[in-house]
mmCIF file of C-alpha atoms in Angstrom:
data_model
loop_
_atom_site.group_PDB
_atom_site.id
_atom_site.type_symbol
_atom_site.label_atom_id
_atom_site.label_comp_id
_atom_site.label_asym_id
_atom_site.label_seq_id
_atom_site.Cartn_x
_atom_site.Cartn_y
_atom_site.Cartn_z
ATOM 1 C CA UNK A 1 -130.935 175.647 95.441
ATOM 2 C CA UNK A 2 -127.769 174.643 97.265
ATOM 3 C CA UNK A 3 -124.932 173.875 94.811
ATOM 4 C CA UNK A 4 -123.620 170.939 96.870
ATOM 5 C CA UNK A 5 -127.105 169.562 97.588
ATOM 6 C CA UNK A 6 -129.410 170.796 94.794
ATOM 7 C CA UNK A 7 -132.503 169.348 96.511
ATOM 8 C CA UNK A 8 -132.045 171.608 99.566
ATOM 9 C CA UNK A 9 -134.269 174.730 99.325
ATOM 10 C CA UNK A 10 -132.543 178.069 99.676
ATOM 11 C CA UNK A 11 -134.369 181.391 100.025
ATOM 12 C CA UNK A 12 -133.087 184.423 98.096
ATOM 13 C CA UNK A 13 -133.572 186.637 101.165
ATOM 14 C CA UNK A 14 -130.648 188.803 102.301
ATOM 15 C CA UNK A 15 -129.890 191.909 104.361
ATOM 16 C CA UNK A 16 -131.862 194.001 101.881
ATOM 17 C CA UNK A 17 -135.001 192.251 103.086
ATOM 18 C CA UNK A 18 -134.157 193.045 106.700
ATOM 19 C CA UNK A 19 -133.717 196.748 105.944
ATOM 20 C CA UNK A 20 -136.975 196.795 103.967
ATOM 21 C CA UNK A 21 -139.053 195.401 106.819
ATOM 22 C CA UNK A 22 -137.401 196.903 109.901
ATOM 23 C CA UNK A 23 -138.300 200.299 111.361
ATOM 24 C CA UNK A 24 -135.843 202.575 113.230
ATOM 25 C CA UNK A 25 -135.613 201.383 116.832
ATOM 26 C CA UNK A 26 -135.108 204.785 118.448
ATOM 27 C CA UNK A 27 -132.056 206.391 120.002
ATOM 28 C CA UNK A 28 -129.299 204.519 121.795
ATOM 29 C CA UNK A 29 -130.725 205.155 125.271
ATOM 30 C CA UNK A 30 -134.166 203.862 124.266
ATOM 31 C CA UNK A 31 -132.669 200.728 122.719
ATOM 32 C CA UNK A 32 -130.514 200.070 125.784
ATOM 33 C CA UNK A 33 -133.484 200.470 128.140
ATOM 34 C CA UNK A 34 -135.613 198.188 125.978
ATOM 35 C CA UNK A 35 -132.939 195.476 125.897
ATOM 36 C CA UNK A 36 -132.373 195.742 129.662
ATOM 37 C CA UNK A 37 -136.059 195.268 130.481
ATOM 38 C CA UNK A 38 -136.541 192.421 128.026
ATOM 39 C CA UNK A 39 -133.374 190.643 129.087
ATOM 40 C CA UNK A 40 -134.482 190.828 132.725
ATOM 41 C CA UNK A 41 -137.850 189.327 131.777
ATOM 42 C CA UNK A 42 -136.166 186.480 129.884
ATOM 43 C CA UNK A 43 -133.891 185.743 132.846
ATOM 44 C CA UNK A 44 -136.948 185.453 135.081
ATOM 45 C CA UNK A 45 -138.529 182.985 132.646
ATOM 46 C CA UNK A 46 -135.358 180.965 131.980
ATOM 47 C CA UNK A 47 -135.677 178.655 135.042
ATOM 48 C CA UNK A 48 -138.995 177.478 133.646
ATOM 49 C CA UNK A 49 -137.366 175.937 130.554
ATOM 50 C CA UNK A 50 -136.182 172.718 132.271
ATOM 51 C CA UNK A 51 -139.623 172.346 133.865
ATOM 52 C CA UNK A 52 -141.575 172.683 130.622
ATOM 53 C CA UNK A 53 -141.381 168.967 129.682
ATOM 54 C CA UNK A 54 -142.839 168.139 133.103
ATOM 55 C CA UNK A 55 -146.056 169.785 131.958
ATOM 56 C CA UNK A 56 -146.897 166.363 130.557
ATOM 57 C CA UNK A 57 -147.617 165.243 134.115
ATOM 58 C CA UNK A 58 -150.543 167.649 134.146
ATOM 59 C CA UNK A 59 -152.459 165.583 131.606
ATOM 60 C CA UNK A 60 -155.183 167.704 129.982
ATOM 61 C CA UNK A 61 -153.622 170.845 131.455
ATOM 62 C CA UNK A 62 -150.359 170.453 129.550
ATOM 63 C CA UNK A 63 -151.318 172.459 126.421
ATOM 64 C CA UNK A 64 -152.493 175.367 128.570
ATOM 65 C CA UNK A 65 -149.145 175.495 130.387
ATOM 66 C CA UNK A 66 -147.155 175.327 127.149
ATOM 67 C CA UNK A 67 -149.261 178.003 125.468
ATOM 68 C CA UNK A 68 -148.972 180.310 128.469
ATOM 69 C CA UNK A 69 -145.198 179.869 128.703
ATOM 70 C CA UNK A 70 -144.665 180.525 124.996
ATOM 71 C CA UNK A 71 -146.754 183.683 125.209
ATOM 72 C CA UNK A 72 -144.737 184.882 128.202
ATOM 73 C CA UNK A 73 -141.460 184.317 126.337
ATOM 74 C CA UNK A 74 -142.776 186.297 123.379
ATOM 75 C CA UNK A 75 -143.955 189.090 125.662
ATOM 76 C CA UNK A 76 -140.484 189.207 127.180
ATOM 77 C CA UNK A 77 -139.100 189.626 123.658
ATOM 78 C CA UNK A 78 -141.514 192.472 122.975
ATOM 79 C CA UNK A 79 -143.890 190.391 120.849
ATOM 80 C CA UNK A 80 -147.678 190.228 121.191
ATOM 81 C CA UNK A 81 -149.731 187.357 119.730
ATOM 82 C CA UNK A 82 -152.977 187.719 117.791
ATOM 83 C CA UNK A 83 -155.009 184.907 116.197
ATOM 84 C CA UNK A 84 -157.584 184.930 113.396
ATOM 85 C CA UNK A 85 -159.129 182.386 111.051
ATOM 86 C CA UNK A 86 -160.780 179.076 111.744
ATOM 87 C CA UNK A 87 -161.562 177.327 114.989
ATOM 88 C CA UNK A 88 -158.656 175.517 116.664
ATOM 89 C CA UNK A 89 -160.039 172.025 117.135
ATOM 90 C CA UNK A 90 -159.029 169.943 120.115
ATOM 91 C CA UNK A 91 -157.929 166.953 118.034
ATOM 92 C CA UNK A 92 -155.253 164.363 118.689
ATOM 93 C CA UNK A 93 -152.601 163.466 116.159
ATOM 94 C CA UNK A 94 -152.580 166.569 113.939
ATOM 95 C CA UNK A 95 -149.767 167.645 111.604
ATOM 96 C CA UNK A 96 -149.486 171.432 111.901
ATOM 97 C CA UNK A 97 -147.714 173.089 108.952
ATOM 98 C CA UNK A 98 -146.785 176.721 108.456
ATOM 99 C CA UNK A 99 -144.465 179.167 106.777
ATOM 100 C CA UNK A 100 -141.032 179.634 108.328
ATOM 101 C CA UNK A 101 -139.484 183.008 109.148
ATOM 102 C CA UNK A 102 -137.625 182.713 112.423
ATOM 103 C CA UNK A 103 -136.510 180.745 115.455
ATOM 104 C CA UNK A 104 -139.332 182.696 117.143
ATOM 105 C CA UNK A 105 -141.844 180.652 115.114
ATOM 106 C CA UNK A 106 -141.426 177.875 117.676
ATOM 107 C CA UNK A 107 -142.814 180.113 120.410
ATOM 108 C CA UNK A 108 -145.422 181.758 118.148
ATOM 109 C CA UNK A 109 -146.876 178.411 117.051
ATOM 110 C CA UNK A 110 -146.464 177.000 120.568
ATOM 111 C CA UNK A 111 -148.565 179.863 121.899
ATOM 112 C CA UNK A 112 -151.488 178.609 119.795
ATOM 113 C CA UNK A 113 -150.951 174.939 118.882
ATOM 114 C CA UNK A 114 -148.234 173.432 121.092
ATOM 115 C CA UNK A 115 -146.670 170.202 119.899
ATOM 116 C CA UNK A 116 -143.467 168.419 118.945
ATOM 117 C CA UNK A 117 -141.459 170.237 116.281
ATOM 118 C CA UNK A 118 -139.567 168.981 113.270
ATOM 119 C CA UNK A 119 -136.473 171.200 113.255
ATOM 120 C CA UNK A 120 -133.085 171.331 111.589
ATOM 121 C CA UNK A 121 -130.576 169.106 113.326
ATOM 122 C CA UNK A 122 -128.154 171.944 114.111
ATOM 123 C CA UNK A 123 -130.740 173.547 116.386
ATOM 124 C CA UNK A 124 -130.171 170.781 118.937
ATOM 125 C CA UNK A 125 -126.697 172.225 119.490
ATOM 126 C CA UNK A 126 -127.820 175.809 120.088
ATOM 127 C CA UNK A 127 -127.387 177.162 123.638
ATOM 128 C CA UNK A 128 -130.672 177.390 125.521
ATOM 129 C CA UNK A 129 -132.911 176.572 122.578
ATOM 130 C CA UNK A 130 -131.010 173.339 121.972
ATOM 131 C CA UNK A 131 -131.600 172.197 125.540
ATOM 132 C CA UNK A 132 -135.293 172.963 125.171
ATOM 133 C CA UNK A 133 -135.369 171.114 121.836
ATOM 134 C CA UNK A 134 -133.915 167.961 123.380
ATOM 135 C CA UNK A 135 -136.254 168.040 126.361
ATOM 136 C CA UNK A 136 -139.298 168.510 124.144
ATOM 137 C CA UNK A 137 -138.211 165.610 121.921
ATOM 138 C CA UNK A 138 -137.822 167.729 118.796
ATOM 139 C CA UNK A 139 -137.545 165.575 115.666
ATOM 140 C CA UNK A 140 -134.219 166.609 114.067
ATOM 141 C CA UNK A 141 -133.959 166.706 110.292
ATOM 142 C CA UNK A 142 -130.683 166.963 108.386
ATOM 143 C CA UNK A 143 -131.758 168.907 105.313
ATOM 144 C CA UNK A 144 -128.753 167.828 103.269
ATOM 145 C CA UNK A 145 -129.345 164.098 103.762
ATOM 146 C CA UNK A 146 -131.998 162.467 101.581
ATOM 147 C CA UNK A 147 -131.025 159.111 103.084
ATOM 148 C CA UNK A 148 -132.362 160.125 106.506
ATOM 149 C CA UNK A 149 -135.638 161.575 105.209
ATOM 150 C CA UNK A 150 -137.650 158.293 105.280
ATOM 151 C CA UNK A 151 -136.688 157.844 108.947
ATOM 152 C CA UNK A 152 -137.910 161.348 109.774
ATOM 153 C CA UNK A 153 -141.194 160.755 107.917
ATOM 154 C CA UNK A 154 -141.673 157.446 109.758
ATOM 155 C CA UNK A 155 -140.996 159.127 113.118
ATOM 156 C CA UNK A 156 -143.542 161.862 112.398
ATOM 157 C CA UNK A 157 -146.137 159.267 111.323
ATOM 158 C CA UNK A 158 -145.498 157.248 114.495
ATOM 159 C CA UNK A 159 -146.085 160.276 116.713
ATOM 160 C CA UNK A 160 -149.226 161.226 114.808
ATOM 161 C CA UNK A 161 -150.621 157.706 115.283
ATOM 162 C CA UNK A 162 -149.820 158.025 118.995
ATOM 163 C CA UNK A 163 -152.051 161.096 119.146
ATOM 164 C CA UNK A 164 -149.256 163.676 119.318
ATOM 165 C CA UNK A 165 -149.385 167.058 117.614
ATOM 166 C CA UNK A 166 -146.383 167.518 115.309
ATOM 167 C CA UNK A 167 -145.375 170.910 113.887
ATOM 168 C CA UNK A 168 -143.360 171.200 110.659
ATOM 169 C CA UNK A 169 -142.219 173.954 108.304
ATOM 170 C CA UNK A 170 -142.401 172.483 104.776
ATOM 171 C CA UNK A 171 -140.589 175.397 103.092
ATOM 172 C CA UNK A 172 -137.437 173.723 104.363
ATOM 173 C CA UNK A 173 -135.705 177.010 105.171
ATOM 174 C CA UNK A 174 -136.509 180.437 106.569
ATOM 175 C CA UNK A 175 -137.794 183.303 104.444
ATOM 176 C CA UNK A 176 -137.869 186.977 105.439
ATOM 177 C CA UNK A 177 -141.668 187.202 105.621
ATOM 178 C CA UNK A 178 -141.962 189.499 102.584
ATOM 179 C CA UNK A 179 -142.119 186.432 100.315
ATOM 180 C CA UNK A 180 -142.608 182.692 100.724
ATOM 181 C CA UNK A 181 -141.206 179.433 99.417
ATOM 182 C CA UNK A 182 -142.789 176.267 98.052
ATOM 183 C CA UNK A 183 -144.042 173.582 100.434
ATOM 184 C CA UNK A 184 -142.037 170.394 99.931
ATOM 185 C CA UNK A 185 -144.354 167.347 99.982
ATOM 186 C CA UNK A 186 -142.118 164.858 101.839
ATOM 187 C CA UNK A 187 -143.391 165.376 105.400
ATOM 188 C CA UNK A 188 -147.009 165.313 104.235
ATOM 189 C CA UNK A 189 -146.481 161.614 103.535
ATOM 190 C CA UNK A 190 -146.492 161.119 107.318
ATOM 191 C CA UNK A 191 -150.051 162.477 107.532
ATOM 192 C CA UNK A 192 -151.111 160.272 104.613
ATOM 193 C CA UNK A 193 -149.512 157.168 106.167
ATOM 194 C CA UNK A 194 -150.965 157.870 109.620
ATOM 195 C CA UNK A 195 -154.306 158.984 108.149
ATOM 196 C CA UNK A 196 -154.263 162.083 110.333
ATOM 197 C CA UNK A 197 -155.414 165.624 109.406
ATOM 198 C CA UNK A 198 -153.212 168.592 108.520
ATOM 199 C CA UNK A 199 -153.707 172.011 110.136
ATOM 200 C CA UNK A 200 -152.277 174.922 108.073
ATOM 201 C CA UNK A 201 -151.107 177.914 110.109
ATOM 202 C CA UNK A 202 -149.746 181.199 108.754
ATOM 203 C CA UNK A 203 -147.342 183.222 110.923
ATOM 204 C CA UNK A 204 -146.785 186.881 110.056
ATOM 205 C CA UNK A 205 -144.732 189.343 112.085
ATOM 206 C CA UNK A 206 -146.053 192.895 111.900
ATOM 207 C CA UNK A 207 -145.369 196.420 113.079
ATOM 208 C CA UNK A 208 -147.939 198.214 115.217
ATOM 209 C CA UNK A 209 -149.522 199.759 112.096
ATOM 210 C CA UNK A 210 -149.982 196.357 110.423
ATOM 211 C CA UNK A 211 -147.047 196.466 107.997
ATOM 212 C CA UNK A 212 -145.025 193.259 107.673
ATOM 213 C CA UNK A 213 -141.955 193.296 109.922
ATOM 214 C CA UNK A 214 -138.683 191.446 109.351
ATOM 215 C CA UNK A 215 -137.426 192.130 112.880
ATOM 216 C CA UNK A 216 -137.807 188.462 113.846
ATOM 217 C CA UNK A 217 -136.393 187.066 110.588
ATOM 218 C CA UNK A 218 -133.462 184.654 110.732
ATOM 219 C CA UNK A 219 -132.189 184.378 107.170
ATOM 220 C CA UNK A 220 -129.112 183.946 104.996
ATOM 221 C CA UNK A 221 -125.863 184.731 106.771
ATOM 222 C CA UNK A 222 -127.701 186.192 109.766
ATOM 223 C CA UNK A 223 -126.552 184.921 113.175
ATOM 224 C CA UNK A 224 -128.871 183.797 115.936
ATOM 225 C CA UNK A 225 -127.503 186.509 118.218
ATOM 226 C CA UNK A 226 -128.100 189.236 115.638
ATOM 227 C CA UNK A 227 -131.642 188.019 115.031
ATOM 228 C CA UNK A 228 -132.480 187.971 118.752
ATOM 229 C CA UNK A 229 -130.974 191.434 119.251
ATOM 230 C CA UNK A 230 -132.911 192.867 116.301
ATOM 231 C CA UNK A 231 -136.185 191.573 117.726
ATOM 232 C CA UNK A 232 -135.405 192.737 121.251
ATOM 233 C CA UNK A 233 -134.561 196.262 120.091
ATOM 234 C CA UNK A 234 -137.693 196.611 117.953
ATOM 235 C CA UNK A 235 -140.253 198.982 119.436
ATOM 236 C CA UNK A 236 -143.285 196.740 119.012
ATOM 237 C CA UNK A 237 -143.872 193.484 117.141
ATOM 238 C CA UNK A 238 -147.053 191.480 116.619
ATOM 239 C CA UNK A 239 -146.934 187.773 115.782
ATOM 240 C CA UNK A 240 -150.157 187.295 113.866
ATOM 241 C CA UNK A 241 -151.289 183.703 113.382
ATOM 242 C CA UNK A 242 -154.011 182.798 110.911
ATOM 243 C CA UNK A 243 -155.599 179.367 111.331
ATOM 244 C CA UNK A 244 -156.432 177.796 107.975
ATOM 245 C CA UNK A 245 -158.977 175.142 107.082
ATOM 246 C CA UNK A 246 -158.285 171.670 108.479
ATOM 247 C CA UNK A 247 -157.249 169.330 105.645
ATOM 248 C CA UNK A 248 -158.009 165.622 105.509
ATOM 249 C CA UNK A 249 -155.359 163.229 104.120
ATOM 250 C CA UNK A 250 -157.645 162.014 101.347
ATOM 251 C CA UNK A 251 -155.188 162.829 98.548
ATOM 252 C CA UNK A 252 -151.511 162.146 97.861
ATOM 253 C CA UNK A 253 -148.700 164.026 99.572
ATOM 254 C CA UNK A 254 -148.091 166.409 96.643
ATOM 255 C CA UNK A 255 -151.725 167.455 96.400
ATOM 256 C CA UNK A 256 -151.919 167.754 100.191
ATOM 257 C CA UNK A 257 -148.810 169.960 100.234
ATOM 258 C CA UNK A 258 -150.265 172.183 97.500
ATOM 259 C CA UNK A 259 -153.551 172.566 99.394
ATOM 260 C CA UNK A 260 -151.725 173.420 102.621
ATOM 261 C CA UNK A 261 -149.515 175.941 100.818
ATOM 262 C CA UNK A 262 -152.572 177.617 99.309
ATOM 263 C CA UNK A 263 -154.081 177.919 102.804
ATOM 264 C CA UNK A 264 -150.899 179.405 104.272
ATOM 265 C CA UNK A 265 -149.474 181.602 101.497
ATOM 266 C CA UNK A 266 -152.427 182.075 99.175
ATOM 267 C CA UNK A 267 -150.710 180.457 96.198
ATOM 268 C CA UNK A 268 -149.647 177.066 94.880
ATOM 269 C CA UNK A 269 -146.954 178.633 92.713
ATOM 270 C CA UNK A 270 -143.675 176.763 92.435
ATOM 271 C CA UNK A 271 -141.866 179.659 90.727
ATOM 272 C CA UNK A 272 -138.150 179.435 91.416
ATOM 273 C CA UNK A 273 -136.820 182.777 92.639
ATOM 274 C CA UNK A 274 -133.435 181.409 93.644
ATOM 275 C CA UNK A 275 -130.663 183.906 93.039
ATOM 276 C CA UNK A 276 -133.058 186.861 92.922
ATOM 277 C CA UNK A 277 -133.104 189.296 95.800
ATOM 278 C CA UNK A 278 -136.545 188.699 97.266
ATOM 279 C CA UNK A 279 -137.165 192.459 97.340
ATOM 280 C CA UNK A 280 -137.643 192.142 93.576
ATOM 281 C CA UNK A 281 -140.515 189.734 94.132
ATOM 282 C CA UNK A 282 -142.034 191.532 97.117
ATOM 283 C CA UNK A 283 -144.739 193.167 94.999
ATOM 284 C CA UNK A 284 -145.717 189.762 93.652
ATOM 285 C CA UNK A 285 -146.014 188.347 97.167
ATOM 286 C CA UNK A 286 -147.303 191.397 99.065
ATOM 287 C CA UNK A 287 -150.867 190.100 99.135
ATOM 288 C CA UNK A 288 -149.718 186.915 100.869
ATOM 289 C CA UNK A 289 -148.934 188.756 104.094
ATOM 290 C CA UNK A 290 -152.193 190.706 104.140
#
């Protein structure tokens, strides 16, 4: 936990995790060529960012546009998307919850279940992504402020009642992908209050051979620029999304959070690994990414 704000979750992930899950990216010439091609692709897609909110004018066609754009952005970054699990139901007012590894999760989830995201408040100030966040009416959450939490929960509940899909990451922070954190129950209260279902979604980044990759991870003291560069220099990355069983809000928020966590990570454990390099708990969590 954070010493100043002990209620704020903090993952034990560090650079050791990144080295453990990242493959060599080839020689300097190969990396430079890869970055050049992917940067060019991103520049071609960039003008579409300001137009993305206008997809709402398309009515029923909006989700298709958002999914297609998110997939194109991921392709430009060298990431392919695969989906397994349950059927994605065309329901209104669903709270989508998943594990959190990277800024790229926004595009990975958006490629399958586009919606409004609950994201840390500082993201609104990021170049490029911050502009997109504001235009897409991202719900900002200040993790260090318990006083603002009821307002965030009320906002999420209001959007769910209005038939909007809201995406949240209940771990409260990013993990490297080799291990996972506990799902905090607070945001699940919005689903209970609005009486709307919860859709668990697991996001796993993998190498071509199926091993878990940390190329997309954004953890610890990592910078956004370093994380983007690491992903863009990786040879090949797969964002694998597993759709869990749709959960009805027929229990309290804590039980609902535990059920969602079991669907996403395969465990309801609340073991505190704070202060332990997550490589030491990788064996314990290896089955979660399978």
